[in-house]
Coordinates of C-alpha atoms in Angstrom, one line a residue:
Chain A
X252 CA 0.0 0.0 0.0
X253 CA 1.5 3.8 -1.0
X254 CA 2.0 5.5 2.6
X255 CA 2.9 8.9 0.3
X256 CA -0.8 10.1 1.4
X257 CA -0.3 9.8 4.9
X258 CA 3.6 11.4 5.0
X259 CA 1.7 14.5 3.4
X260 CA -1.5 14.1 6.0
X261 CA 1.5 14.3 8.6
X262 CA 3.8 17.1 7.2
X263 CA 0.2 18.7 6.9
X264 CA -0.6 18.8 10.0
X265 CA 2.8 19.7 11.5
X266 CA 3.2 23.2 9.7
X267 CA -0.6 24.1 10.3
X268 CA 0.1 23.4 13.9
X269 CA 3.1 25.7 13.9
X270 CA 1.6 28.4 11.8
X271 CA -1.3 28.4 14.3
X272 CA 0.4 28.4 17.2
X273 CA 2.6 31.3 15.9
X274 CA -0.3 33.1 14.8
X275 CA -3.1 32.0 17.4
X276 CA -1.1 32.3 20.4
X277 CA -1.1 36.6 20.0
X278 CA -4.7 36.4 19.3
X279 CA -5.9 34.2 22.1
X280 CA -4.1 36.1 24.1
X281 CA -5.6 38.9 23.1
X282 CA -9.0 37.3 23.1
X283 CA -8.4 36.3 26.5
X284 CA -7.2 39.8 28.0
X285 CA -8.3 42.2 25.7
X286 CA -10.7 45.0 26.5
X287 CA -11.4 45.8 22.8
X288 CA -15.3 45.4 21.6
X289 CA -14.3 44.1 18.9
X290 CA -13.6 41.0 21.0
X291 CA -16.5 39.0 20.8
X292 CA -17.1 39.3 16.7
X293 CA -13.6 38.3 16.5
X294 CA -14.0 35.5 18.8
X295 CA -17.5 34.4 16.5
X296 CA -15.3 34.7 13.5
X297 CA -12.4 32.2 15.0
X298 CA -15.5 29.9 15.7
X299 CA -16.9 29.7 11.9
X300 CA -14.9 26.7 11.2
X301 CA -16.4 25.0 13.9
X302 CA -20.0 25.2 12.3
X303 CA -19.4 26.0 8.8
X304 CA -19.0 22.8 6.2
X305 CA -16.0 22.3 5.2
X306 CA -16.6 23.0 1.7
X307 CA -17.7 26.3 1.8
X308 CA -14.4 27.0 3.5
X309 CA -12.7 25.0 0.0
X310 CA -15.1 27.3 -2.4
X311 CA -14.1 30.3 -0.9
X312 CA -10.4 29.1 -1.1
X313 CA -10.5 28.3 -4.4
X314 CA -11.7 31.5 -5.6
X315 CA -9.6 33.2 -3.0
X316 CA -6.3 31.2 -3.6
X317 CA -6.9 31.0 -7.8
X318 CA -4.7 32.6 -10.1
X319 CA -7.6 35.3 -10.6
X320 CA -8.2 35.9 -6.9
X321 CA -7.2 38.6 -4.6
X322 CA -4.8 35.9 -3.0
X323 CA -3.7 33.6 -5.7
X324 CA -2.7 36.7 -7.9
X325 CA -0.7 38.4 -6.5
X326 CA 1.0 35.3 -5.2
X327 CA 1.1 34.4 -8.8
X328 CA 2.7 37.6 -9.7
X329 CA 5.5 37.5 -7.1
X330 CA 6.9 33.7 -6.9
X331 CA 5.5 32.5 -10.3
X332 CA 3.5 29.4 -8.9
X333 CA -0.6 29.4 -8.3
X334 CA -1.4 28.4 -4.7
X335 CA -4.4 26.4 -5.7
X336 CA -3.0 22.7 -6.4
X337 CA 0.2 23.8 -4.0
X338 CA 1.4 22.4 -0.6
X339 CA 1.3 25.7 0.3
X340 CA -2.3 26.3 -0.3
X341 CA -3.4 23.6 1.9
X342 CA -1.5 25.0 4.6
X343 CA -3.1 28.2 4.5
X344 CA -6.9 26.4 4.0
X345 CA -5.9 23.8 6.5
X346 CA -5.0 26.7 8.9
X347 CA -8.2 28.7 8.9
X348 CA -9.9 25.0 8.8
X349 CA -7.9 24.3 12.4
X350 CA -8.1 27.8 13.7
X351 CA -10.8 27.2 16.7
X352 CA -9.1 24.4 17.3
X353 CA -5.8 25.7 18.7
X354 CA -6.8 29.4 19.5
X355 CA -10.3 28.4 21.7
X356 CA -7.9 25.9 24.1
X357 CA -5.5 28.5 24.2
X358 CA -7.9 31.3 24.9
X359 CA -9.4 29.2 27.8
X360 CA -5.9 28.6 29.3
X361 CA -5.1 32.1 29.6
X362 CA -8.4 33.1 30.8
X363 CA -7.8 30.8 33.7
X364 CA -4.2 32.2 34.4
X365 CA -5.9 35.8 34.5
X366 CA -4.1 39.0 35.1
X367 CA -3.2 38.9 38.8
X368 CA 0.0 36.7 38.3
X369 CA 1.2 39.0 35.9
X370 CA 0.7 41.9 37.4
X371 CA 2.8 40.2 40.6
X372 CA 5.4 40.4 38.0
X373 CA 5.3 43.4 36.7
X374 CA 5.7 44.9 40.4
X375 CA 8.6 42.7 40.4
X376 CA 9.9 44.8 37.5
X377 CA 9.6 42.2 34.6
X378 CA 8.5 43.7 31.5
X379 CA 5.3 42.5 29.8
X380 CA 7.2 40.4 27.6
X381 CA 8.9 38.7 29.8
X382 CA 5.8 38.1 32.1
X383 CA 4.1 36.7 29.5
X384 CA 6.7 34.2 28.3
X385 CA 7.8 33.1 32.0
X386 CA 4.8 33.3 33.6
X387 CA 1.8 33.1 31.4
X388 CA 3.0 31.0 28.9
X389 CA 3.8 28.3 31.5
X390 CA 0.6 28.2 33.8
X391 CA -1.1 28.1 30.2
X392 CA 0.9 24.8 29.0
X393 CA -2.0 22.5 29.6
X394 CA -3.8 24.4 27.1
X395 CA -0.9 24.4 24.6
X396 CA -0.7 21.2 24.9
X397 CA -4.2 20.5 24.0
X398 CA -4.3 23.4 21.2
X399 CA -1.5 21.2 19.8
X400 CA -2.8 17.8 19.2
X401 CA -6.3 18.9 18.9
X402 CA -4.9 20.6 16.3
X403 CA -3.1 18.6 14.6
X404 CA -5.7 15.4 14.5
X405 CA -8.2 17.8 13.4
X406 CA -6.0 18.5 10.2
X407 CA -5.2 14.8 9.6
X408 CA -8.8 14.3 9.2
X409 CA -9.5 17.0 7.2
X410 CA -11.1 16.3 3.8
X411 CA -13.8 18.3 2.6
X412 CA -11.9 21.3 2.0
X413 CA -8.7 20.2 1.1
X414 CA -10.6 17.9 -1.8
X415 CA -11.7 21.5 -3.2
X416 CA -8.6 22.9 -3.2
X417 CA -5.9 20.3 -3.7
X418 CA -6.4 18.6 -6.9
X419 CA -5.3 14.9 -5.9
X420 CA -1.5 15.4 -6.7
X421 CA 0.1 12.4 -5.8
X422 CA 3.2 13.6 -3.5
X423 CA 1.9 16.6 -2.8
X424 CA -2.0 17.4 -2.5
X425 CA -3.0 14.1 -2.0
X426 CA -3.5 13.9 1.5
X427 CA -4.7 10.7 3.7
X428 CA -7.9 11.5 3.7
X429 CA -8.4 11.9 0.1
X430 CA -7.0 8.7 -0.7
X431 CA -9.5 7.0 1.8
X432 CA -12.3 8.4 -0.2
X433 CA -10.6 7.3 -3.7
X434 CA -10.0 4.1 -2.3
X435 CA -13.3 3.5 -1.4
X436 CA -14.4 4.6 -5.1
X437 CA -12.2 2.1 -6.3
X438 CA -14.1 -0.4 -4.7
X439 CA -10.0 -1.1 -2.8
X440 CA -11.5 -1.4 0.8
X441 CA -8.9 -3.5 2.3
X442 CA -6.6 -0.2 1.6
X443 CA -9.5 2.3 3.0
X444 CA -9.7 -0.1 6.0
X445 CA -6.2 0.3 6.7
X446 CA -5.6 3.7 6.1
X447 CA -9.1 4.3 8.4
X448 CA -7.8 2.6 11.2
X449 CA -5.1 3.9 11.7
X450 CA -6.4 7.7 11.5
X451 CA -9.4 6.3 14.3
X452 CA -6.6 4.7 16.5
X453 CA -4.6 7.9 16.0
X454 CA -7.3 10.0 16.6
X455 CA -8.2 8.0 19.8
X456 CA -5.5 7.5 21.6
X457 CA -4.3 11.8 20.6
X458 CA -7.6 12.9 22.6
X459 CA -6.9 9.6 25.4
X460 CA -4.0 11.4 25.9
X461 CA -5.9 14.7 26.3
X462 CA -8.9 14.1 28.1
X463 CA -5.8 12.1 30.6
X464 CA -3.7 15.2 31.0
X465 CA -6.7 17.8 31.0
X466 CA -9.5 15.7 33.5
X467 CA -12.1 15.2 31.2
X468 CA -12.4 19.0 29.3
X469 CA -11.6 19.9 25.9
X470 CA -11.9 23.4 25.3
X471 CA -13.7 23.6 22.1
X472 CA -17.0 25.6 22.0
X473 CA -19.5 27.5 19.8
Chain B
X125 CA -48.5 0.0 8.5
X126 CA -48.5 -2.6 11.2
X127 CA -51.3 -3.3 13.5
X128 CA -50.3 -3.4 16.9
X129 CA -51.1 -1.4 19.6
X130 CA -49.1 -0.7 22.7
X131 CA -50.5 -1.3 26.2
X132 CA -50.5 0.1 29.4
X133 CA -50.7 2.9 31.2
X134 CA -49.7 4.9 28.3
X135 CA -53.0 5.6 26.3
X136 CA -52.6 9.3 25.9
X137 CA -49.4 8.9 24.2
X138 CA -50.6 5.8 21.9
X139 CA -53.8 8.0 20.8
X140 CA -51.5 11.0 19.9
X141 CA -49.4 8.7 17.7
X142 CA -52.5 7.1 16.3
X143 CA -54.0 10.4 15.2
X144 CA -50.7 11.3 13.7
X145 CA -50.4 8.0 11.7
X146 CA -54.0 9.7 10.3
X147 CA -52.9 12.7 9.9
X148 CA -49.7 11.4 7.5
X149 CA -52.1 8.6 6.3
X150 CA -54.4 11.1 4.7
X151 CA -51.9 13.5 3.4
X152 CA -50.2 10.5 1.4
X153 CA -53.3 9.9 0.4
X154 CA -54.1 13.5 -1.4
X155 CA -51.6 13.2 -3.6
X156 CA -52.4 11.8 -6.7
X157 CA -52.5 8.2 -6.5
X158 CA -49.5 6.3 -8.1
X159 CA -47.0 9.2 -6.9
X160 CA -44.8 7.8 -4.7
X161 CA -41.5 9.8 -6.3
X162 CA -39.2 7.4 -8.4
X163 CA -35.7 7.5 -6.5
X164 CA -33.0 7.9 -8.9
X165 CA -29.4 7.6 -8.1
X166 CA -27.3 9.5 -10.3
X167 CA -23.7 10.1 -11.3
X168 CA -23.4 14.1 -10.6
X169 CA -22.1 14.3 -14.4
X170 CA -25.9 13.6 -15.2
X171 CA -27.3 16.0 -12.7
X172 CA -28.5 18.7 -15.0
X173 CA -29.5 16.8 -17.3
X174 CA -31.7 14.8 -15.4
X175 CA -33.3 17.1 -14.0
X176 CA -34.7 18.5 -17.5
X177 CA -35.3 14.7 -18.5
X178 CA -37.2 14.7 -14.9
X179 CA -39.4 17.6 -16.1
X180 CA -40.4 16.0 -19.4
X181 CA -41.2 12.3 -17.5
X182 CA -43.3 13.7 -14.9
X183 CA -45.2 16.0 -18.3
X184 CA -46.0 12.6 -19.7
X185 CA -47.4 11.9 -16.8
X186 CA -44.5 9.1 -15.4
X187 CA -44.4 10.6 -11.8
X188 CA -42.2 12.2 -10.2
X189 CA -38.7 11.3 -9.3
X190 CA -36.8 11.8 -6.3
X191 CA -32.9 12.3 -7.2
X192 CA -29.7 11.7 -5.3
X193 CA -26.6 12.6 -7.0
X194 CA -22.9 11.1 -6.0
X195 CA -19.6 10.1 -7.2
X196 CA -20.7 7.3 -8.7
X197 CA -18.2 4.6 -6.9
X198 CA -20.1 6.7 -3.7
X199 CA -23.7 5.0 -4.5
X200 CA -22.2 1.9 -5.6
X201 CA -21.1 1.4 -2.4
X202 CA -24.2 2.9 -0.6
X203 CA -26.5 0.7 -2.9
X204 CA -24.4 -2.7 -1.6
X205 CA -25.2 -1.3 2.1
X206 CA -28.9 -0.8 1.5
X207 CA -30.0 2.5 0.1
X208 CA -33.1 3.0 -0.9
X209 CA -33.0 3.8 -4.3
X210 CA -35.4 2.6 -7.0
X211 CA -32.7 3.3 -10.6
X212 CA -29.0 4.1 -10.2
X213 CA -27.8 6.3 -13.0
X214 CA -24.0 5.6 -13.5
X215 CA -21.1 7.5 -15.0
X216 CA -19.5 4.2 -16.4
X217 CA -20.9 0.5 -17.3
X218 CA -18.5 -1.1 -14.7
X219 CA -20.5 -0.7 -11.2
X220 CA -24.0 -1.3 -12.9
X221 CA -22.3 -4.4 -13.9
X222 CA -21.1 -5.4 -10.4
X223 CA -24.4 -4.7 -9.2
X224 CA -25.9 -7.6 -11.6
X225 CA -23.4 -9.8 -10.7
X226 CA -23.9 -9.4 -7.1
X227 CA -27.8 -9.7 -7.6
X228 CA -28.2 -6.7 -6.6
X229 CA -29.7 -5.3 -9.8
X230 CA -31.5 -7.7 -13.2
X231 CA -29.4 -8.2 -16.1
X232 CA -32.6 -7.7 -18.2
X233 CA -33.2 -3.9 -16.7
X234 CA -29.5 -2.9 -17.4
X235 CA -29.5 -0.2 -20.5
X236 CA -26.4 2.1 -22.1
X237 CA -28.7 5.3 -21.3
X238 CA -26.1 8.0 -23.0
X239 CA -22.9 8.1 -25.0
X240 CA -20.9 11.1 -23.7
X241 CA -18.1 13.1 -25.6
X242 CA -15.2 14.7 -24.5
X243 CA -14.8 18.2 -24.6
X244 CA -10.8 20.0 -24.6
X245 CA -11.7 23.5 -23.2
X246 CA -9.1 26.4 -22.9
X247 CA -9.7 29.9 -20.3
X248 CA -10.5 33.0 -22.3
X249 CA -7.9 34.3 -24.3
X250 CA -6.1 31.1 -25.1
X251 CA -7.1 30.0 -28.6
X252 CA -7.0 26.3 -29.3
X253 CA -5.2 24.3 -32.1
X254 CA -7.3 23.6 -35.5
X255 CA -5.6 20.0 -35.2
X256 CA -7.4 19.6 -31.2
X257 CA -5.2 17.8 -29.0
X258 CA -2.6 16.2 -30.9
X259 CA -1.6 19.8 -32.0
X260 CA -2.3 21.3 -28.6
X261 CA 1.6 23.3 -27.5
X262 CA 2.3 22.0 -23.6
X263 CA 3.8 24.7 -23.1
X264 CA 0.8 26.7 -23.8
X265 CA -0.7 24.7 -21.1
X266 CA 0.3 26.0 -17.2
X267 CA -2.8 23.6 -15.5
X268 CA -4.6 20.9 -17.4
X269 CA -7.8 19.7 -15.4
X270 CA -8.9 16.1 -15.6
X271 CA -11.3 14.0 -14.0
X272 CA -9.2 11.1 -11.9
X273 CA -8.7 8.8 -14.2
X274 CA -8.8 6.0 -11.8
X275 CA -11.9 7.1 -10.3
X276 CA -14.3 8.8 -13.6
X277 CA -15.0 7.3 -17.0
X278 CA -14.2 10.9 -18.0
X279 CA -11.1 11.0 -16.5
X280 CA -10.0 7.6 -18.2
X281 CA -11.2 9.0 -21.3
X282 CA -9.1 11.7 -20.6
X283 CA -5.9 10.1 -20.2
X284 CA -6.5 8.0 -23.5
X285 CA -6.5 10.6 -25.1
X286 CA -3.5 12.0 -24.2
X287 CA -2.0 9.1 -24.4
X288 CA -2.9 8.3 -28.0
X289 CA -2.1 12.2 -29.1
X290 CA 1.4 11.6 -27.5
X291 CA 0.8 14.6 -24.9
X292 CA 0.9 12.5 -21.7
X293 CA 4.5 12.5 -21.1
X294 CA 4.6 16.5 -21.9
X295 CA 1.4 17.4 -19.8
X296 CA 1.5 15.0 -17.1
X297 CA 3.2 17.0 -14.2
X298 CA 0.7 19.6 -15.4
X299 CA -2.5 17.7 -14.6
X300 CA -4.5 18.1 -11.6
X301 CA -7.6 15.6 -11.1
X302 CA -10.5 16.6 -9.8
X303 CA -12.4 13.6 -8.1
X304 CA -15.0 13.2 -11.1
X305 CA -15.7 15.5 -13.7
X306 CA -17.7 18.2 -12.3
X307 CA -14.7 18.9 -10.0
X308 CA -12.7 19.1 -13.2
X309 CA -15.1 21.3 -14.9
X310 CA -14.7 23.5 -11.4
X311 CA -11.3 24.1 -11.7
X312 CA -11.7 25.5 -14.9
X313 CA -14.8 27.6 -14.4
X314 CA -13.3 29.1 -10.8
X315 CA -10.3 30.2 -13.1
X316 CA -7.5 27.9 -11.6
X317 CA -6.3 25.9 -14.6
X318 CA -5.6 26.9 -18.2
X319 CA -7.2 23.9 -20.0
X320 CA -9.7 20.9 -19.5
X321 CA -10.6 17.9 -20.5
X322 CA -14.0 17.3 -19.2
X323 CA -18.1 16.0 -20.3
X324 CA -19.6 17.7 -23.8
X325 CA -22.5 18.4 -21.4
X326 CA -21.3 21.2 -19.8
X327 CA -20.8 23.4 -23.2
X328 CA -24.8 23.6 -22.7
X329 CA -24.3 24.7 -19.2
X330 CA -26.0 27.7 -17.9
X331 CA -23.6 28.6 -16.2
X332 CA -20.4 27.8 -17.9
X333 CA -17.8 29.6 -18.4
X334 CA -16.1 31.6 -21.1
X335 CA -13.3 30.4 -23.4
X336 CA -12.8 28.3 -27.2
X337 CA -14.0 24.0 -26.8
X338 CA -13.5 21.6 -28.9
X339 CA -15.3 17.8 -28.7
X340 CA -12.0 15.4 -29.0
X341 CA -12.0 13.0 -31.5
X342 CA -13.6 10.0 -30.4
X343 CA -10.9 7.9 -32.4
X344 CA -8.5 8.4 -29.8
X345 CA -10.7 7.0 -26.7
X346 CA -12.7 4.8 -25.9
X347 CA -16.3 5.1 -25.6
X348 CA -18.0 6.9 -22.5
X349 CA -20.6 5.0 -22.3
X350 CA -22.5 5.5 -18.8
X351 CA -25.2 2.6 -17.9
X352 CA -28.2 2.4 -16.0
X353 CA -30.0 -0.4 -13.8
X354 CA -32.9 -1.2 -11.6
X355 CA -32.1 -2.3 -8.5
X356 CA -33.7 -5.8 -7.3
X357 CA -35.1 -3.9 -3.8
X358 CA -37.4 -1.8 -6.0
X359 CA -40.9 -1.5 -4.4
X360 CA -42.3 0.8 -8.1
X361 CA -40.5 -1.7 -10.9
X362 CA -43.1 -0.9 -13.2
X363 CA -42.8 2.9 -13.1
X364 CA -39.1 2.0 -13.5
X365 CA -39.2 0.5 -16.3
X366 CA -41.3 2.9 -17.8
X367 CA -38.6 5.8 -16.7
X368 CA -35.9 3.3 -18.6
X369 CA -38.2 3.0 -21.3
X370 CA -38.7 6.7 -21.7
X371 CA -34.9 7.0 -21.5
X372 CA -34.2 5.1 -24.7
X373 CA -37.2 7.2 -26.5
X374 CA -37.5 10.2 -28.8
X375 CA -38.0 12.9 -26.5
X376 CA -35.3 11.6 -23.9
X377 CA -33.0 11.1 -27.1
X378 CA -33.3 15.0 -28.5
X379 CA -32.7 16.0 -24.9
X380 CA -29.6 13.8 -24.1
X381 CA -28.8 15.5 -28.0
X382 CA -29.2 19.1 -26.4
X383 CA -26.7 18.2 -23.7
X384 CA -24.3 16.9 -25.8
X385 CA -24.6 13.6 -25.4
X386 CA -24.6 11.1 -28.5
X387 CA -27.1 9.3 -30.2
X388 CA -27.0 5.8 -29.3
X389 CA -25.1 3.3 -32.2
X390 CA -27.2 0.6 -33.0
X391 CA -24.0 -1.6 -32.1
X392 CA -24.9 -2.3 -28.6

């Protein structure tokens, strides 16, 4: 059986975890501590993923992400390549398809730190940076810990959207999921069954492991 | 509907249900007689123009269907786990065929319903070779959408016909498959390849988009043929058969015709 599908499922779901903790870490954050109104819209929009079907998310990509699209072109224009049909395009449809799923955890876990420890700190003469990389980041690990692997199991199952936007190329589009699907269309089920059970064992033991370290709550939530 | 009655304690409940079993028994029963809807499984290639073929059945007073459309490999396998569909609609001849073997579906209700073409279509402002694909320049070519061929008659029809123009080896790392051939069709009408191979039918669509075709010369692959059964579970075979029947008639024929399907050879 060709393992190339889930090698790309993996590599996947290891840069979308990295661009969203990059990226979602600053914005839970400020989701969490913020004063801003615009606060809970934001919040709603992080959420969309959550209840939106995942190929609405791959139509808007497409159009977004195509050679004629406010994305895709100008992308086009600068390195030469489209980032429909690209590695690169899945990581940026995989990361707005994960978003909830790394910045809500996240979110949660600095809620529960709250201000007061920092504020200790900052009478202490740390600067806000510091604080926030000694202090909160550490209380919060639980939820970075969570915002990680729900993240990244969310990805490896992703289909719907990435079936929009991929195109099926083998070695590089052609994710795990997507070859489920065309090995089930093939009528090649004792490759489906394999590839199936090992994203559900996966899948299982990844939130054993969290529901374990975190006592029974995942912080995902409309 | 069954007969029996609960007992007990629980009369109020059981006389609600009853009055609702009345209640849906009567509204079945104002529709006009004979119309429980025809469910039709169908290959999403066929979607469009089913539903135009629907129209004209249900004007000659055939009823009216019910349609579900899929990958077609999708309702194969939903059919072998029980769905209830009345007529499955195919994109190839293969998983009708597997359905008669597996008993699943009679030999004697299994009919070639339409003869599709292949279409090479280019984005606006590419022109496209008087010779069609054999002459077509790869490196005019940045994206080439295809239906998989391992997956869509369309896409395999596809591929032959690369293959016998010689342009595989040159357009292959340019190809990107959609997962049947309205996905194909996508890619080229969102903008996000240059060229497609994809179904004759969708130069009739509404909504299709701008940009030279050409139908590829049916020399150079082999015939789409996409078949059509009815399945053994049936509870309306008669009204089945008469949608088949209708199928392989004049007015289904000029439609199919409109939608750029062929006429049927006699050869089958």
């Amino acid at each position: 059986m060709n393992l190339t599908p889930v090698w790309i499922s993996l590599q996947l779901a290891s840069v979308t975890v990295a661009v969203l903790l990059v990226l979602g870490t600053p914005l839970a954050w400020w989701l969490a501590m913020g004063r801003s109104r615009w606060r809970v819209p934001v919040d709603a929009l992080v959420a969309l993923p959550l209840v939106l079907p995942p190929t609405v998310l791959g139509f808007y990509m497409l159009i977004l992400l195509g050679p004629d699209g406010p994305v895709g072109g100008p992308w086009l224009a600068v390195t030469g390549n489209t980032l429909t049909f690209s590695f690169t395009g899945l990581v940026i449809t995989s990361v707005l398809y994960s978003l909830p799923f790394v910045v809500q955890p996240l979110r949660d876990a600095f809620s529960s730190v709250g201000g007061r420890p920092l504020e200790t700190a900052a009478m202490l003469g740390a600067s806000p940076r510091d604080a926030f990389l000694t202090i909160a980041c550490p209380l919060a690990r639980r939820g970075f810990v969570t915002a990680g692997v729900l993240g990244f199991a969310h990805t490896l199952g992703e289909f719907g959207a990435i079936l929009m936007v991929g195109g099926s190329i083998p070695g590089e589009t052609r994710a795990v999921a997507i070859a489920i699907f065309e090995h089930v269309e093939t009528l090649e089920y004792g490759a489906a069954h394999a590839l199936s059970a090992g994203l559900l064992v996966f899948s299982f033991v990844a939130l054993l492991g969290i529901y374990t370290l975190n006592g029974r709550r995942v912080g995902v939530s409309v | 509907m069954g007969d029996r009655t609960m007992r007990g304690p629980r009369k109020g409940r059981c006389q609600t249900l009853r009055q609702w079993l009345l209640a849906m028994a009567l509204l079945t029963a104002a529709v006009p007689a004979g119309a429980a809807p025809l469910h039709v499984a169908v290959a999403s290639n066929f979607l469009t123009p089913l539903e135009t073929l629907a129209d004209a059945f249900a004007e000659q007073g055939g009823g009216e269907l019910l349609i579900s459309a899929g990958a077609t490999g999708q309702l194969y396998t939903q059919i072998t786990n029980g769905a209830p569909y009345d007529v499955f609609l195919a994109a190839d001849q293969a998983r009708p065929q597997r359905l008669v073997d597996e008993g699943l579906a009679r030999a004697d209700r299994h009919i070639t319903y339409a003869r599709g073409q292949l279409v090479l279509w280019a984005r606006p402002g590419i022109a496209l070779p008087a010779k069609g694909l054999a002459g077509l320049r790869p490196e005019l070519v940045t994206r080439l959408a295809i239906a998989n061929p391992a997956l869509a008659p369309y896409g395999r029809a596809a591929r032959e016909a690369l293959e016998a123009t010689g342009q595989w080896a040159a357009l292959e790392d340019r190809i990107v498959q959609g997962q049947n051939v309205g996905q194909a069709f996508q890619y080229l009408a969102t903008g996000n390849v240059s060229h497609a191979l994809v179904a004759a039918s969708y130069t009739r669509h509404d909504n299709r988009p701008a940009g030279a075709h050409q139908v590829v010369d049916t020399d150079w692959h082999a015939p789409v043929r996409q078949d059509a059964v009815i399945l053994e579970r049936t509870d309306s075979p008669d009204q089945a058969l008469a949608f088949l029947a209708f199928m392989q008639g004049p007015a289904a024929t000029g439609i199919l015709q409109d939608f750029g399907y062929q006429p049927m050879d006699e050869s089958q």
